[in-house]
Amino acid sequence: MNLARFPRRRYTPHFTPIEPLPRLSALLGGPELWIKRDDLLGLAGGGNKTRKLEFLVAAALAAGADTLVTVGAPQSNHCRLTLAAAAREGLKCRLVIEERVPGSYDSAALGNNLLFELMGAENVRVVPLGSDLAAEMASDVAAVAARGGKAFAIAGGGSTPLGALGYAACAAEIMAQSFEMGVVFDRIVVASGSAGTHSGLLAGLVALNAGIPVTGINVRRPRAEQEGNVWALAVATAALMGTPVPAREDVVALDRWVGPGYSLPTHEMVEAVRLLASSEGVLLDPVYTGKAMAGLIGLAREGAFKQGERVLFLHTGGSPSLHAYAGDLRAPGRQ
Ligand SMILES: Cc1ncc(COP(=O)(O)O)c(C=O)c1O
């Protein structure tokens, strides 16, 4: 795996920390838990999309684009970070918002919606669930062409083989840190959404012959569908890198913590967000890392990990959306 062959912008000048979670480990009484702090990546508010955008924005600049176009959910971290990358590069940015829960987009909402405005999105357009998102982005690309500009469309979540390279790079970073720290990880747990993070990580670990299994925790789709998506993207990412293809059985994406649907709160998510905040001072988010951590906690309580097994939770960010979910997250009786 030689990622230096791919053009890349740099948005984080250092490795993100890997830290132990001693109080959470003691509370759960089983596995030894660690956390990889990708919530501390560069660009506004950090999070996993920063790694993908390093490669995607480099491609946009190479294509001579003056505008980025992308798509995401109403409180999309991906939209926030694409907008931040555009601002950093002196590009314009247009957002297509897919209203996955009808009526859920509120331009006056806090969290990421406020940041869309602060960072100066050129246009924010809301489309209903089920829209042809590629066609919607193409119409924004055409609008930019009509004013004499050139737009570059970035798929939802930046989850293309090029974007997933960011998480193959993260796999290499984790292996370097593991070696330096002298800490061997037995498993990595990660949120699995548009699949680029999970796929890139898996493809990178397989390319490095790391021997570390990855447990994905779904935030939206049923298990079989998500595992198919992750595997297809992992295979395409390995093809781009010219490295061995992950086996289908290496892909695990559990759907037991999705709850009633994407972005809809669950008791387990609220417990996980409150527990990490109060026991370790780590802020998760309600849509992705809160549900992924709920999965990790649930698995630990079920005895799915061996005593002392070293489990690394990949914190993919998202805390800027916390304030938009205050009503769901406050302790009962405290409004
Ligand atoms: C904070 C956060 N964590 C995890 C994910 C899921 O990553 P992916 O879409 O690459 O599966 C996202 C995606 O939007 C996210 O914003």
CSV table of C-alpha atoms and ligand atoms in Angstrom, one decimal:
chain,number,residue,atom,x,y,z
A,1,MET,CA,0.0,0.0,0.0
A,2,ASN,CA,1.7,3.2,-1.1
A,3,LEU,CA,-0.7,6.1,-0.5
A,4,ALA,CA,1.9,8.7,-1.3
A,5,ARG,CA,1.1,8.1,-5.0
A,6,PHE,CA,-2.2,9.8,-4.6
A,7,PRO,CA,-2.5,13.7,-4.6
A,8,ARG,CA,-3.5,14.8,-1.1
A,9,ARG,CA,-4.2,18.1,0.7
A,10,ARG,CA,-3.2,18.1,4.4
A,11,TYR,CA,-5.8,19.3,6.9
A,12,THR,CA,-4.4,17.7,10.1
A,13,PRO,CA,-0.7,18.3,10.9
A,14,HIS,CA,-0.3,15.3,13.3
A,15,PHE,CA,-1.6,11.9,14.2
A,16,THR,CA,-4.8,11.9,16.2
A,17,PRO,CA,-4.3,10.5,19.8
A,18,ILE,CA,-5.1,7.0,20.9
A,19,GLU,CA,-6.1,7.1,24.5
A,20,PRO,CA,-7.1,4.5,27.2
A,21,LEU,CA,-10.7,4.7,28.6
A,22,PRO,CA,-9.9,3.4,32.2
A,23,ARG,CA,-13.1,4.5,33.9
A,24,LEU,CA,-15.4,3.2,31.2
A,25,SER,CA,-13.4,-0.1,31.1
A,26,ALA,CA,-13.8,-0.4,34.9
A,27,LEU,CA,-17.6,0.3,34.6
A,28,LEU,CA,-18.0,-2.4,32.0
A,29,GLY,CA,-15.7,-4.9,33.8
A,30,GLY,CA,-14.6,-6.8,30.8
A,31,PRO,CA,-12.6,-5.5,27.8
A,32,GLU,CA,-9.8,-3.0,28.0
A,33,LEU,CA,-11.2,0.0,26.0
A,34,TRP,CA,-9.2,2.5,24.0
A,35,ILE,CA,-10.3,5.4,21.8
A,36,LYS,CA,-8.8,6.8,18.6
A,37,ARG,CA,-9.7,10.5,18.6
A,38,ASP,CA,-10.6,11.3,15.0
A,39,ASP,CA,-13.0,13.8,16.5
A,40,LEU,CA,-9.8,15.9,16.9
A,41,LEU,CA,-8.9,15.9,13.1
A,42,GLY,CA,-8.5,19.2,11.4
A,43,LEU,CA,-11.0,21.5,9.7
A,44,ALA,CA,-14.1,23.0,11.5
A,45,GLY,CA,-15.1,20.6,14.3
A,46,GLY,CA,-13.1,17.6,13.2
A,47,GLY,CA,-14.4,14.1,12.4
A,48,ASN,CA,-13.9,11.4,9.8
A,49,LYS,CA,-14.8,13.3,6.7
A,50,THR,CA,-11.6,15.4,7.1
A,51,ARG,CA,-9.5,12.3,6.2
A,52,LYS,CA,-11.6,11.6,3.1
A,53,LEU,CA,-11.6,15.2,2.0
A,54,GLU,CA,-7.8,15.3,1.9
A,55,PHE,CA,-8.0,13.1,-1.2
A,56,LEU,CA,-11.3,14.3,-2.7
A,57,VAL,CA,-10.4,18.0,-2.5
A,58,ALA,CA,-7.0,17.3,-4.1
A,59,ALA,CA,-8.9,15.7,-7.0
A,60,ALA,CA,-11.2,18.7,-7.2
A,61,LEU,CA,-8.3,21.1,-7.4
A,62,ALA,CA,-6.5,19.0,-10.0
A,63,ALA,CA,-9.7,19.1,-12.1
A,64,GLY,CA,-9.7,23.0,-11.9
A,65,ALA,CA,-12.9,23.3,-9.9
A,66,ASP,CA,-13.9,26.6,-8.2
A,67,THR,CA,-16.9,25.1,-6.4
A,68,LEU,CA,-17.6,21.9,-4.4
A,69,VAL,CA,-21.1,20.3,-4.5
A,70,THR,CA,-22.1,17.6,-2.0
A,71,VAL,CA,-25.1,16.0,-0.4
A,72,GLY,CA,-26.0,15.0,3.2
A,73,ALA,CA,-28.7,14.7,5.9
A,74,PRO,CA,-30.1,17.8,7.6
A,75,GLN,CA,-27.4,17.8,10.4
A,76,SER,CA,-24.7,16.5,8.1
A,77,ASN,CA,-21.1,16.5,9.4
A,78,HIS,CA,-20.0,15.7,5.9
A,79,CYS,CA,-21.6,18.9,4.6
A,80,ARG,CA,-20.0,20.9,7.4
A,81,LEU,CA,-16.6,19.6,6.7
A,82,THR,CA,-16.9,19.9,2.9
A,83,LEU,CA,-17.9,23.5,3.4
A,84,ALA,CA,-14.9,24.0,5.8
A,85,ALA,CA,-12.5,22.5,3.2
A,86,ALA,CA,-13.9,24.8,0.5
A,87,ALA,CA,-13.4,27.8,2.7
A,88,ARG,CA,-9.9,26.7,3.5
A,89,GLU,CA,-9.1,26.3,-0.2
A,90,GLY,CA,-10.9,29.5,-1.4
A,91,LEU,CA,-13.6,27.5,-3.2
A,92,LYS,CA,-17.4,28.0,-3.1
A,93,CYS,CA,-19.6,25.2,-1.9
A,94,ARG,CA,-23.2,24.2,-2.6
A,95,LEU,CA,-25.1,21.7,-0.4
A,96,VAL,CA,-28.0,19.4,-1.3
A,97,ILE,CA,-29.8,18.3,1.9
A,98,GLU,CA,-31.7,15.0,1.7
A,99,GLU,CA,-34.5,15.2,4.2
A,100,ARG,CA,-34.4,11.6,5.4
A,101,VAL,CA,-36.9,12.2,8.1
A,102,PRO,CA,-39.8,14.2,6.6
A,103,GLY,CA,-40.0,17.8,8.0
A,104,SER,CA,-36.7,17.5,9.9
A,105,TYR,CA,-34.7,20.2,8.2
A,106,ASP,CA,-34.8,23.5,10.0
A,107,SER,CA,-32.6,26.2,8.6
A,108,ALA,CA,-32.7,28.0,12.0
A,109,ALA,CA,-31.6,24.9,13.9
A,110,LEU,CA,-28.4,25.0,15.9
A,111,GLY,CA,-25.5,22.4,15.5
A,112,ASN,CA,-24.3,21.9,11.9
A,113,ASN,CA,-27.1,24.0,10.4
A,114,LEU,CA,-25.8,27.1,12.1
A,115,LEU,CA,-22.3,26.3,10.8
A,116,PHE,CA,-23.6,25.9,7.2
A,117,GLU,CA,-24.6,29.6,7.4
A,118,LEU,CA,-21.5,30.8,9.3
A,119,MET,CA,-19.2,29.2,6.8
A,120,GLY,CA,-21.1,30.7,3.9
A,121,ALA,CA,-22.6,28.0,1.8
A,122,GLU,CA,-23.4,29.5,-1.6
A,123,ASN,CA,-26.6,27.5,-1.8
A,124,VAL,CA,-28.5,25.0,0.5
A,125,ARG,CA,-31.3,23.1,-1.2
A,126,VAL,CA,-33.5,20.6,0.5
A,127,VAL,CA,-34.8,17.5,-1.4
A,128,PRO,CA,-37.1,14.7,-0.1
A,129,LEU,CA,-35.9,11.2,0.8
A,130,GLY,CA,-35.7,9.0,-2.3
A,131,SER,CA,-34.6,11.8,-4.6
A,132,ASP,CA,-32.0,10.9,-7.2
A,133,LEU,CA,-29.1,12.5,-5.4
A,134,ALA,CA,-26.6,12.2,-8.3
A,135,ALA,CA,-29.1,14.0,-10.5
A,136,GLU,CA,-29.7,16.6,-7.8
A,137,MET,CA,-26.0,17.3,-7.6
A,138,ALA,CA,-25.7,17.3,-11.4
A,139,SER,CA,-28.2,20.2,-11.5
A,140,ASP,CA,-26.0,22.2,-9.1
A,141,VAL,CA,-23.0,21.4,-11.2
A,142,ALA,CA,-24.9,22.7,-14.2
A,143,ALA,CA,-25.9,25.9,-12.3
A,144,VAL,CA,-22.3,26.6,-11.6
A,145,ALA,CA,-21.4,26.0,-15.3
A,146,ALA,CA,-24.1,28.4,-16.3
A,147,ARG,CA,-22.3,31.2,-14.3
A,148,GLY,CA,-19.0,30.2,-16.0
A,149,GLY,CA,-17.6,28.2,-13.1
A,150,LYS,CA,-16.6,24.6,-12.7
A,151,ALA,CA,-18.0,22.5,-9.9
A,152,PHE,CA,-16.7,19.2,-8.6
A,153,ALA,CA,-19.4,16.8,-7.1
A,154,ILE,CA,-18.5,14.8,-4.0
A,155,ALA,CA,-20.7,11.8,-3.3
A,156,GLY,CA,-22.6,11.6,0.0
A,157,GLY,CA,-20.3,11.0,2.9
A,158,GLY,CA,-17.3,11.2,0.6
A,159,SER,CA,-17.7,7.4,0.3
A,160,THR,CA,-16.0,6.6,-3.0
A,161,PRO,CA,-12.8,4.5,-3.3
A,162,LEU,CA,-10.8,7.8,-3.4
A,163,GLY,CA,-12.4,9.1,-0.3
A,164,ALA,CA,-12.0,5.7,1.5
A,165,LEU,CA,-8.2,6.1,1.0
A,166,GLY,CA,-8.4,8.4,4.0
A,167,TYR,CA,-9.3,5.5,6.2
A,168,ALA,CA,-6.7,3.2,4.6
A,169,ALA,CA,-4.3,5.9,5.7
A,170,CYS,CA,-5.9,5.8,9.2
A,171,ALA,CA,-5.3,2.1,9.3
A,172,ALA,CA,-1.6,2.8,8.7
A,173,GLU,CA,-1.6,5.5,11.4
A,174,ILE,CA,-3.1,3.1,13.9
A,175,MET,CA,-0.5,0.4,13.2
A,176,ALA,CA,2.3,2.9,13.5
A,177,GLN,CA,0.9,4.1,16.9
A,178,SER,CA,0.3,0.6,18.1
A,179,PHE,CA,4.0,-0.2,17.4
A,180,GLU,CA,5.2,3.0,19.0
A,181,MET,CA,3.0,2.5,22.1
A,182,GLY,CA,3.7,-1.2,22.3
A,183,VAL,CA,0.0,-1.8,22.6
A,184,VAL,CA,-1.6,-4.6,20.5
A,185,PHE,CA,-5.3,-4.1,19.6
A,186,ASP,CA,-7.5,-7.1,19.3
A,187,ARG,CA,-10.4,-5.4,17.6
A,188,ILE,CA,-11.6,-2.1,16.2
A,189,VAL,CA,-15.2,-0.9,16.6
A,190,VAL,CA,-16.5,1.9,14.3
A,191,ALA,CA,-19.8,3.5,13.2
A,192,SER,CA,-20.9,2.3,9.7
A,193,GLY,CA,-23.0,4.7,7.6
A,194,SER,CA,-22.2,5.6,4.0
A,195,ALA,CA,-19.5,3.0,4.4
A,196,GLY,CA,-16.4,4.8,3.4
A,197,THR,CA,-14.8,4.8,6.9
A,198,HIS,CA,-15.5,1.1,7.6
A,199,SER,CA,-14.5,0.1,4.0
A,200,GLY,CA,-11.3,2.1,3.9
A,201,LEU,CA,-10.2,1.0,7.3
A,202,LEU,CA,-10.8,-2.7,6.5
A,203,ALA,CA,-9.0,-2.4,3.1
A,204,GLY,CA,-6.1,-0.7,4.8
A,205,LEU,CA,-5.8,-3.3,7.6
A,206,VAL,CA,-6.0,-6.1,5.1
A,207,ALA,CA,-3.3,-4.4,2.9
A,208,LEU,CA,-1.1,-4.1,6.0
A,209,ASN,CA,-1.8,-7.7,7.0
A,210,ALA,CA,-2.7,-6.3,10.5
A,211,GLY,CA,-4.9,-9.2,11.6
A,212,ILE,CA,-7.3,-6.9,13.5
A,213,PRO,CA,-11.0,-7.6,12.9
A,214,VAL,CA,-13.4,-4.6,12.5
A,215,THR,CA,-16.9,-4.6,14.0
A,216,GLY,CA,-19.1,-2.0,12.3
A,217,ILE,CA,-22.2,-0.7,14.1
A,218,ASN,CA,-24.8,0.4,11.6
A,219,VAL,CA,-26.6,3.8,11.9
A,220,ARG,CA,-29.1,3.3,9.2
A,221,ARG,CA,-29.3,0.1,7.1
A,222,PRO,CA,-30.2,-3.5,7.8
A,223,ARG,CA,-27.1,-5.8,8.4
A,224,ALA,CA,-27.1,-7.7,5.0
A,225,GLU,CA,-27.5,-4.5,3.0
A,226,GLN,CA,-24.8,-2.6,4.9
A,227,GLU,CA,-22.4,-5.5,4.8
A,228,GLY,CA,-22.9,-5.7,1.0
A,229,ASN,CA,-22.2,-1.9,0.7
A,230,VAL,CA,-19.1,-2.1,2.8
A,231,TRP,CA,-17.7,-5.1,1.0
A,232,ALA,CA,-18.3,-3.6,-2.4
A,233,LEU,CA,-16.5,-0.4,-1.5
A,234,ALA,CA,-13.7,-2.2,0.3
A,235,VAL,CA,-13.1,-4.3,-2.8
A,236,ALA,CA,-13.1,-1.1,-5.0
A,237,THR,CA,-10.7,0.7,-2.6
A,238,ALA,CA,-8.3,-2.3,-2.6
A,239,ALA,CA,-8.4,-2.2,-6.4
A,240,LEU,CA,-7.5,1.5,-6.4
A,241,MET,CA,-4.6,0.8,-4.0
A,242,GLY,CA,-3.5,-2.4,-5.8
A,243,THR,CA,-3.7,-4.4,-2.6
A,244,PRO,CA,-5.3,-7.7,-1.6
A,245,VAL,CA,-9.1,-7.7,-1.4
A,246,PRO,CA,-10.8,-8.2,2.0
A,247,ALA,CA,-12.9,-11.4,2.3
A,248,ARG,CA,-16.6,-11.1,2.5
A,249,GLU,CA,-16.6,-12.7,5.9
A,250,ASP,CA,-14.3,-10.0,7.2
A,251,VAL,CA,-17.2,-7.5,6.9
A,252,VAL,CA,-19.3,-7.3,10.0
A,253,ALA,CA,-21.9,-4.5,10.3
A,254,LEU,CA,-24.3,-5.1,13.2
A,255,ASP,CA,-27.8,-3.4,13.0
A,256,ARG,CA,-29.1,-3.9,16.5
A,257,TRP,CA,-28.4,-0.4,17.7
A,258,VAL,CA,-30.1,1.6,14.8
A,259,GLY,CA,-33.3,1.8,16.8
A,260,PRO,CA,-36.4,3.3,15.0
A,261,GLY,CA,-34.2,4.8,12.2
A,262,TYR,CA,-31.4,7.0,11.0
A,263,SER,CA,-30.8,9.9,13.3
A,264,LEU,CA,-33.7,9.0,15.6
A,265,PRO,CA,-32.7,8.8,19.3
A,266,THR,CA,-32.6,5.6,21.3
A,267,HIS,CA,-32.2,5.1,25.1
A,268,GLU,CA,-29.0,3.2,24.5
A,269,MET,CA,-27.5,6.2,22.5
A,270,VAL,CA,-28.5,8.7,25.2
A,271,GLU,CA,-26.9,6.5,27.8
A,272,ALA,CA,-23.7,6.1,25.8
A,273,VAL,CA,-23.4,9.9,25.1
A,274,ARG,CA,-24.0,10.8,28.8
A,275,LEU,CA,-21.7,8.0,30.0
A,276,LEU,CA,-18.7,8.9,27.8
A,277,ALA,CA,-19.2,12.6,28.7
A,278,SER,CA,-19.4,12.1,32.5
A,279,SER,CA,-16.9,9.2,32.9
A,280,GLU,CA,-14.2,10.2,30.4
A,281,GLY,CA,-14.9,13.8,29.3
A,282,VAL,CA,-15.3,12.6,25.7
A,283,LEU,CA,-18.2,14.1,23.6
A,284,LEU,CA,-19.8,11.7,21.2
A,285,ASP,CA,-22.7,12.6,18.8
A,286,PRO,CA,-26.4,11.4,18.8
A,287,VAL,CA,-26.5,10.1,15.2
A,288,TYR,CA,-23.2,8.1,14.7
A,289,THR,CA,-20.8,7.7,17.5
A,290,GLY,CA,-23.5,7.6,20.2
A,291,LYS,CA,-25.1,4.6,18.5
A,292,ALA,CA,-21.7,3.0,17.7
A,293,MET,CA,-20.7,3.3,21.4
A,294,ALA,CA,-24.1,2.0,22.5
A,295,GLY,CA,-23.2,-1.0,20.4
A,296,LEU,CA,-19.8,-1.4,22.0
A,297,ILE,CA,-21.3,-1.1,25.5
A,298,GLY,CA,-24.1,-3.6,24.6
A,299,LEU,CA,-21.6,-6.1,23.2
A,300,ALA,CA,-19.4,-5.7,26.3
A,301,ARG,CA,-22.4,-6.3,28.6
A,302,GLU,CA,-23.4,-9.4,26.6
A,303,GLY,CA,-19.9,-10.8,27.2
A,304,ALA,CA,-19.0,-10.7,23.5
A,305,PHE,CA,-15.4,-9.6,24.3
A,306,LYS,CA,-12.9,-11.8,26.2
A,307,GLN,CA,-11.7,-10.6,29.6
A,308,GLY,CA,-8.9,-8.0,29.0
A,309,GLU,CA,-9.4,-8.0,25.2
A,310,ARG,CA,-8.1,-4.6,23.9
A,311,VAL,CA,-10.9,-2.9,21.9
A,312,LEU,CA,-10.2,0.3,20.1
A,313,PHE,CA,-13.2,2.5,19.5
A,314,LEU,CA,-12.7,4.8,16.4
A,315,HIS,CA,-14.3,8.1,17.4
A,316,THR,CA,-15.4,9.5,14.0
A,317,GLY,CA,-16.5,12.9,15.4
A,318,GLY,CA,-19.9,14.6,15.1
A,319,SER,CA,-20.1,16.5,18.4
A,320,PRO,CA,-20.9,19.8,16.7
A,321,SER,CA,-24.5,18.5,16.2
A,322,LEU,CA,-25.0,17.8,20.0
A,323,HIS,CA,-26.7,21.2,20.6
A,324,ALA,CA,-29.3,20.4,18.0
A,325,TYR,CA,-30.4,17.4,20.0
A,326,ALA,CA,-30.4,19.0,23.5
A,327,GLY,CA,-34.0,18.0,24.2
A,328,ASP,CA,-33.2,14.3,23.6
A,329,LEU,CA,-30.0,14.3,25.6
A,330,ARG,CA,-30.8,16.2,28.8
A,331,ALA,CA,-31.4,14.1,32.0
A,332,PRO,CA,-35.2,13.5,32.4
A,333,GLY,CA,-36.9,16.5,34.2
A,334,ARG,CA,-34.1,19.0,33.2
A,335,GLN,CA,-35.3,20.9,30.2
B,1,LIG,C1,-19.6,11.6,13.0
B,1,LIG,C2,-19.8,10.5,12.0
B,1,LIG,N1,-19.4,9.3,12.3
B,1,LIG,C3,-19.5,8.3,11.5
B,1,LIG,C4,-20.0,8.5,10.2
B,1,LIG,C5,-20.2,7.3,9.3
B,1,LIG,O1,-19.1,7.2,8.4
B,1,LIG,P1,-19.3,6.7,7.0
B,1,LIG,O2,-20.4,7.5,6.3
B,1,LIG,O3,-18.0,6.8,6.3
B,1,LIG,O4,-19.8,5.3,7.1
B,1,LIG,C6,-20.4,9.8,9.8
B,1,LIG,C7,-21.0,10.0,8.5
B,1,LIG,O5,-21.6,10.9,8.1
B,1,LIG,C8,-20.3,10.8,10.7
B,1,LIG,O6,-20.6,12.1,10.4
